[in-house]
PDB file of C-alpha atoms in Angstrom:
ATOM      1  CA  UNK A   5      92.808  90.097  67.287  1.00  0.00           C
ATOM      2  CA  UNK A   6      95.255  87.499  68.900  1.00  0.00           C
ATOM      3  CA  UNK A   7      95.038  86.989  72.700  1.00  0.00           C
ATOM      4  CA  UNK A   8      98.290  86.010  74.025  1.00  0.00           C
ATOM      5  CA  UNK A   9      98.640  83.262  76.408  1.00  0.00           C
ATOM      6  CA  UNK A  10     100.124  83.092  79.244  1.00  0.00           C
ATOM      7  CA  UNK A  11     102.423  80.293  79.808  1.00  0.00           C
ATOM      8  CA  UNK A  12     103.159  80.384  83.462  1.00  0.00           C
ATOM      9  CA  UNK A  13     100.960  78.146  85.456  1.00  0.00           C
ATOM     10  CA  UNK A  14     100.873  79.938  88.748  1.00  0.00           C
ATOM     11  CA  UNK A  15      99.664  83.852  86.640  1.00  0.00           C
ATOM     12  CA  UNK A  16      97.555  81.539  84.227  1.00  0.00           C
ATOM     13  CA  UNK A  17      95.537  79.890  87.277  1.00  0.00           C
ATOM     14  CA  UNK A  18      95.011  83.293  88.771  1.00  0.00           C
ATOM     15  CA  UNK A  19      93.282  85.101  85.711  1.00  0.00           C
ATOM     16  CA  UNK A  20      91.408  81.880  85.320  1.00  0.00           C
ATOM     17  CA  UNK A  21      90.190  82.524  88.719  1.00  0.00           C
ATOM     18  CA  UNK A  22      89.950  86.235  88.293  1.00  0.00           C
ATOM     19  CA  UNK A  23      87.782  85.781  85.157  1.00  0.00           C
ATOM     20  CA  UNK A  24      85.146  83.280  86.868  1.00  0.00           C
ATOM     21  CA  UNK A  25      85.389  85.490  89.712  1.00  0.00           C
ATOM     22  CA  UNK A  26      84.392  88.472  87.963  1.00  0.00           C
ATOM     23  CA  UNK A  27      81.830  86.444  85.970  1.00  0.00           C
ATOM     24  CA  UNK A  28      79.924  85.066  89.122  1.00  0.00           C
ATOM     25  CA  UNK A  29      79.750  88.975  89.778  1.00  0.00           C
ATOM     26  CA  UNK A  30      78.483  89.695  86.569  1.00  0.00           C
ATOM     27  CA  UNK A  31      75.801  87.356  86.799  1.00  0.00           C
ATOM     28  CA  UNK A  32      74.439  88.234  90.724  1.00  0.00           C
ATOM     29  CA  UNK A  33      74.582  91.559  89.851  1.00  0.00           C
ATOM     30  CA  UNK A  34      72.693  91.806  86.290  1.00  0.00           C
ATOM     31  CA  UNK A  35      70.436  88.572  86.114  1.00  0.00           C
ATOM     32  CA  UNK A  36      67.331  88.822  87.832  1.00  0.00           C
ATOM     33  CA  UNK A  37      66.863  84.907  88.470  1.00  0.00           C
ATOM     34  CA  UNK A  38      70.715  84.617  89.549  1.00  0.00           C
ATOM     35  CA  UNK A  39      69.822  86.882  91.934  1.00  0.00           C
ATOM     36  CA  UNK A  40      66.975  85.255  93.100  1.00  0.00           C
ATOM     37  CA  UNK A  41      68.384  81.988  93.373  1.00  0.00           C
ATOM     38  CA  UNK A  42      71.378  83.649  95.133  1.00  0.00           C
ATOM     39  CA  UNK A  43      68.835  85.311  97.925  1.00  0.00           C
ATOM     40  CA  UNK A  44      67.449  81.912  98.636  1.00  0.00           C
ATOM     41  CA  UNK A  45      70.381  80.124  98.605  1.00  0.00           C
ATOM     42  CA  UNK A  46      71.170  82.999 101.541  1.00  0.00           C
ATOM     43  CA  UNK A  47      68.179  82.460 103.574  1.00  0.00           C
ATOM     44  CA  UNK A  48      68.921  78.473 103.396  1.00  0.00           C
ATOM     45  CA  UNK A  49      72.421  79.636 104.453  1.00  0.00           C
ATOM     46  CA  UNK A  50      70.781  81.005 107.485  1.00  0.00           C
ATOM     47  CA  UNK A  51      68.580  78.471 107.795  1.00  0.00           C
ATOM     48  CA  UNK A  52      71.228  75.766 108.404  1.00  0.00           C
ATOM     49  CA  UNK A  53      72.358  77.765 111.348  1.00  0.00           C
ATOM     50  CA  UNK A  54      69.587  78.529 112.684  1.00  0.00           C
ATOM     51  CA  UNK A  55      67.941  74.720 112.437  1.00  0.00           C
ATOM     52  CA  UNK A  56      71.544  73.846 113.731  1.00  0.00           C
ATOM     53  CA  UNK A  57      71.613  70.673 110.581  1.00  0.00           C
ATOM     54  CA  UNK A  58      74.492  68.309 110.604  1.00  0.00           C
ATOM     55  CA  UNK A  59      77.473  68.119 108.763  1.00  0.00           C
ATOM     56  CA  UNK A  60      76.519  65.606 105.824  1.00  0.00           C
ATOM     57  CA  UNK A  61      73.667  68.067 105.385  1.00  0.00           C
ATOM     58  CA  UNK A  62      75.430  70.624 104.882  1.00  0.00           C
ATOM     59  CA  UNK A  63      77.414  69.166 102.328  1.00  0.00           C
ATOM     60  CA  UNK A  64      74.157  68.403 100.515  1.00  0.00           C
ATOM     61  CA  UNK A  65      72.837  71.689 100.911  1.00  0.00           C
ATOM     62  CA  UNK A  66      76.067  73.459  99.811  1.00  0.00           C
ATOM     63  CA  UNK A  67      76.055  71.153  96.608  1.00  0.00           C
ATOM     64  CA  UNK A  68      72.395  71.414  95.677  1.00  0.00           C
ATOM     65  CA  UNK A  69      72.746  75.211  95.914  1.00  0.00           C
ATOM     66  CA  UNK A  70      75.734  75.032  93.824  1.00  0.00           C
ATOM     67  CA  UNK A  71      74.385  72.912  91.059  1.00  0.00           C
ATOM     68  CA  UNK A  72      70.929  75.344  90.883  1.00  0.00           C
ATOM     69  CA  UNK A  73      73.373  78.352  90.664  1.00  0.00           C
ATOM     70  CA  UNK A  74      76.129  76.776  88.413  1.00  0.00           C
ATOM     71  CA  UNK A  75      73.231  75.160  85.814  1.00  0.00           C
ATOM     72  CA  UNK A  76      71.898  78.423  85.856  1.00  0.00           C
ATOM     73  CA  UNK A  77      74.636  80.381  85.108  1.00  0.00           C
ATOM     74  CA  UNK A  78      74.851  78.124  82.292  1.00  0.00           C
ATOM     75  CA  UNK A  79      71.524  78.859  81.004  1.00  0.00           C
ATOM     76  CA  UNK A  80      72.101  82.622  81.299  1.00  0.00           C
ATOM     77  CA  UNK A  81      75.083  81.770  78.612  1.00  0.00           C
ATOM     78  CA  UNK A  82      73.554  79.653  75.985  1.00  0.00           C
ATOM     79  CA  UNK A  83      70.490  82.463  76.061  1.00  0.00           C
ATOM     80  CA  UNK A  84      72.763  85.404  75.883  1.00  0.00           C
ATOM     81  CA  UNK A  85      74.826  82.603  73.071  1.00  0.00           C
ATOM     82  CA  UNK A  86      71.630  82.072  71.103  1.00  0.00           C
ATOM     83  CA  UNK A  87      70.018  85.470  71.719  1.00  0.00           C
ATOM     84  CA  UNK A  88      73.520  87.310  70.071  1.00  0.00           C
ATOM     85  CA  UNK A  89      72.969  84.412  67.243  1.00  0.00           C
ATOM     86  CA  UNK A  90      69.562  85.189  66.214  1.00  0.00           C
ATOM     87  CA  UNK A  91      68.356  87.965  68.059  1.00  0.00           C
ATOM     88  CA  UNK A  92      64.764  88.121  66.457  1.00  0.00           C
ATOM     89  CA  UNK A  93      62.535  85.267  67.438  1.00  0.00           C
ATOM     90  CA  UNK A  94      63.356  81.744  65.705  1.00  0.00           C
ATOM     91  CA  UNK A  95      61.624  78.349  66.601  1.00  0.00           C
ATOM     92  CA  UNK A  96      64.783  76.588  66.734  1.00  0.00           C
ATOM     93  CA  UNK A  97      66.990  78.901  69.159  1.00  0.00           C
ATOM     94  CA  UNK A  98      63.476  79.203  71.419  1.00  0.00           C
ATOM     95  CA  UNK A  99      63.499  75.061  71.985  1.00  0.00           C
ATOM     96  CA  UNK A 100      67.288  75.427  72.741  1.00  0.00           C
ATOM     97  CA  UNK A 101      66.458  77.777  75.386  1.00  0.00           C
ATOM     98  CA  UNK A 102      63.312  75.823  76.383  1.00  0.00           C
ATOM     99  CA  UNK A 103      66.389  72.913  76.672  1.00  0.00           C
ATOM    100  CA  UNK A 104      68.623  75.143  78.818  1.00  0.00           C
ATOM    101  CA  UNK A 105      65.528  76.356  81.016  1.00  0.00           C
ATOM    102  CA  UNK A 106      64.637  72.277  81.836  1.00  0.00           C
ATOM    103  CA  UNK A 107      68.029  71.965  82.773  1.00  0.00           C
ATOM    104  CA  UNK A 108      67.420  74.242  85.447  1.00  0.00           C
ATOM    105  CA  UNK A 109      64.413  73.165  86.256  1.00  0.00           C
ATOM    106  CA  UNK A 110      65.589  69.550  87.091  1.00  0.00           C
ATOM    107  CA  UNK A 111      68.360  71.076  89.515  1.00  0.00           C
ATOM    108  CA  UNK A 112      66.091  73.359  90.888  1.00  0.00           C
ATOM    109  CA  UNK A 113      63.177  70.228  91.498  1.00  0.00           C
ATOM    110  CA  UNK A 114      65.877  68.066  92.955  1.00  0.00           C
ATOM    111  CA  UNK A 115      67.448  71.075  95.475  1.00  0.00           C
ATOM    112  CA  UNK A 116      63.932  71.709  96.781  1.00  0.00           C
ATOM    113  CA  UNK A 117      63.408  67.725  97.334  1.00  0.00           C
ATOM    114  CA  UNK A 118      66.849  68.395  99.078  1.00  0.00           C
ATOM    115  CA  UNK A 119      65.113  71.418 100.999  1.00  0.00           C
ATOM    116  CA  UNK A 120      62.688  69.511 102.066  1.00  0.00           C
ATOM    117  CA  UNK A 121      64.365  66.233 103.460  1.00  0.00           C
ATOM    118  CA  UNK A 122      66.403  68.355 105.706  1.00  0.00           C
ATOM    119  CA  UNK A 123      63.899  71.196 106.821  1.00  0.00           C
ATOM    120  CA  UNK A 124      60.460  70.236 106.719  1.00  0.00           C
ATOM    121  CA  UNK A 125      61.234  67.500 109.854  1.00  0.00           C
ATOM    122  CA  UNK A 126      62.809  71.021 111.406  1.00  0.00           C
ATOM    123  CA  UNK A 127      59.652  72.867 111.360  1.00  0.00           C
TER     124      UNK A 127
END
Protein backbone atom coordinates (compact mmCIF):
# COMPACT_ATOMS: atom_id res chain seq x y z
CA UNK A 1 0.00 0.00 0.00
CA UNK A 2 1.13 3.47 -1.41
CA UNK A 3 0.60 6.55 0.82
CA UNK A 4 0.09 9.52 -1.23
CA UNK A 5 1.81 12.66 -0.51
CA UNK A 6 0.70 15.65 -0.17
CA UNK A 7 2.36 18.32 -2.07
CA UNK A 8 1.02 21.49 -0.63
CA UNK A 9 3.18 22.92 2.03
CA UNK A 10 0.67 24.72 4.14
CA UNK A 11 -1.91 20.91 4.41
CA UNK A 12 1.52 18.97 4.54
CA UNK A 13 2.80 21.07 7.71
CA UNK A 14 -0.54 20.61 9.36
CA UNK A 15 -0.77 16.67 9.29
CA UNK A 16 2.85 16.78 10.24
CA UNK A 17 1.70 18.60 13.21
CA UNK A 18 -1.47 16.65 13.60
CA UNK A 19 0.50 13.36 13.59
CA UNK A 20 3.12 14.46 16.42
CA UNK A 21 0.24 15.91 18.06
CA UNK A 22 -1.66 12.86 18.24
CA UNK A 23 1.55 10.91 19.01
CA UNK A 24 2.52 13.04 22.18
CA UNK A 25 -1.16 11.88 23.13
CA UNK A 26 -0.51 8.48 22.47
CA UNK A 27 2.39 8.34 24.54
CA UNK A 28 0.92 10.41 27.94
CA UNK A 29 -1.89 8.45 27.72
CA UNK A 30 -0.52 4.67 27.32
CA UNK A 31 3.17 4.78 28.71
CA UNK A 32 3.44 4.55 32.25
CA UNK A 33 6.96 6.42 32.54
CA UNK A 34 5.71 9.20 29.94
CA UNK A 35 3.27 9.73 32.26
CA UNK A 36 5.31 9.95 35.07
CA UNK A 37 7.76 12.16 33.69
CA UNK A 38 4.81 14.28 32.39
CA UNK A 39 3.33 14.58 36.23
CA UNK A 40 6.65 15.86 37.38
CA UNK A 41 7.35 17.95 34.74
CA UNK A 42 3.67 19.45 36.05
CA UNK A 43 4.54 19.85 39.59
CA UNK A 44 7.97 21.68 38.42
CA UNK A 45 5.52 23.69 36.26
CA UNK A 46 3.94 24.73 39.45
CA UNK A 47 6.85 24.96 41.15
CA UNK A 48 8.30 27.79 39.00
CA UNK A 49 5.30 29.81 39.93
CA UNK A 50 5.11 29.24 43.05
CA UNK A 51 9.15 29.81 43.83
CA UNK A 52 8.45 32.88 41.48
CA UNK A 53 12.18 31.74 39.31
CA UNK A 54 13.41 34.07 36.68
CA UNK A 55 13.16 34.12 33.18
CA UNK A 56 16.56 32.39 32.04
CA UNK A 57 15.35 29.70 34.43
CA UNK A 58 12.62 29.10 32.99
CA UNK A 59 14.03 28.63 29.77
CA UNK A 60 16.26 25.98 31.35
CA UNK A 61 13.58 24.34 33.04
CA UNK A 62 11.27 24.28 29.97
CA UNK A 63 14.26 22.71 27.93
CA UNK A 64 15.43 20.15 30.46
CA UNK A 65 11.81 18.96 30.74
CA UNK A 66 11.62 18.81 27.09
CA UNK A 67 14.74 16.86 26.42
CA UNK A 68 13.67 14.11 29.45
CA UNK A 69 10.24 13.87 27.66
CA UNK A 70 11.43 14.05 23.96
CA UNK A 71 14.53 11.30 24.71
CA UNK A 72 11.98 9.38 26.20
CA UNK A 73 9.55 9.30 23.76
CA UNK A 74 12.32 8.11 21.76
CA UNK A 75 13.06 5.23 23.86
CA UNK A 76 9.39 4.21 23.98
CA UNK A 77 9.97 3.86 19.94
CA UNK A 78 13.11 1.94 19.49
CA UNK A 79 11.50 -0.58 22.38
CA UNK A 80 8.17 -0.84 20.74
CA UNK A 81 10.85 -0.93 17.16
CA UNK A 82 12.89 -3.77 18.63
CA UNK A 83 10.14 -5.42 20.69
CA UNK A 84 7.83 -5.81 17.10
CA UNK A 85 11.42 -7.10 15.65
CA UNK A 86 12.08 -9.83 17.97
CA UNK A 87 9.43 -10.09 20.31
CA UNK A 88 10.87 -13.10 22.39
CA UNK A 89 13.88 -12.23 24.45
CA UNK A 90 17.30 -11.77 22.40
CA UNK A 91 20.68 -10.51 23.94
CA UNK A 92 21.24 -8.19 21.21
CA UNK A 93 17.77 -6.19 21.01
CA UNK A 94 17.97 -6.21 25.19
CA UNK A 95 21.56 -4.07 25.01
CA UNK A 96 19.82 -1.84 22.36
CA UNK A 97 17.21 -1.12 24.78
CA UNK A 98 19.70 -1.03 27.70
CA UNK A 99 21.29 1.83 25.00
CA UNK A 100 17.96 3.66 24.61
CA UNK A 101 17.22 3.42 28.52
CA UNK A 102 20.97 5.30 29.24
CA UNK A 103 19.92 7.76 26.93
CA UNK A 104 17.30 8.64 29.18
CA UNK A 105 19.00 8.29 31.99
CA UNK A 106 21.67 10.97 31.07
CA UNK A 107 18.74 13.55 30.31
CA UNK A 108 17.00 12.63 33.20
CA UNK A 109 20.59 13.00 35.58
CA UNK A 110 21.29 16.29 33.92
CA UNK A 111 17.36 17.79 34.38
CA UNK A 112 17.53 16.89 38.07
CA UNK A 113 21.15 18.69 38.35
CA UNK A 114 18.97 21.41 36.57
CA UNK A 115 16.24 20.87 39.41
CA UNK A 116 18.43 21.33 41.78
CA UNK A 117 20.49 24.54 40.80
CA UNK A 118 17.29 26.40 40.62
CA UNK A 119 15.19 24.94 43.63
CA UNK A 120 17.18 23.62 46.29
CA UNK A 121 18.54 27.55 47.08
CA UNK A 122 14.41 28.08 47.05
CA UNK A 123 13.75 25.80 49.84
Amino acid sequence: MEFERDKTFFTGRFKSVGFAFRGAIKLISTEHSIMVQTSAAVLLIIAGFYFDISHEEWLIQTLAIGLVLGIEGINTAVEKVADFIHPEFHERIGFIKDISAGAVFFAAMAAITIFCIIYIPRI
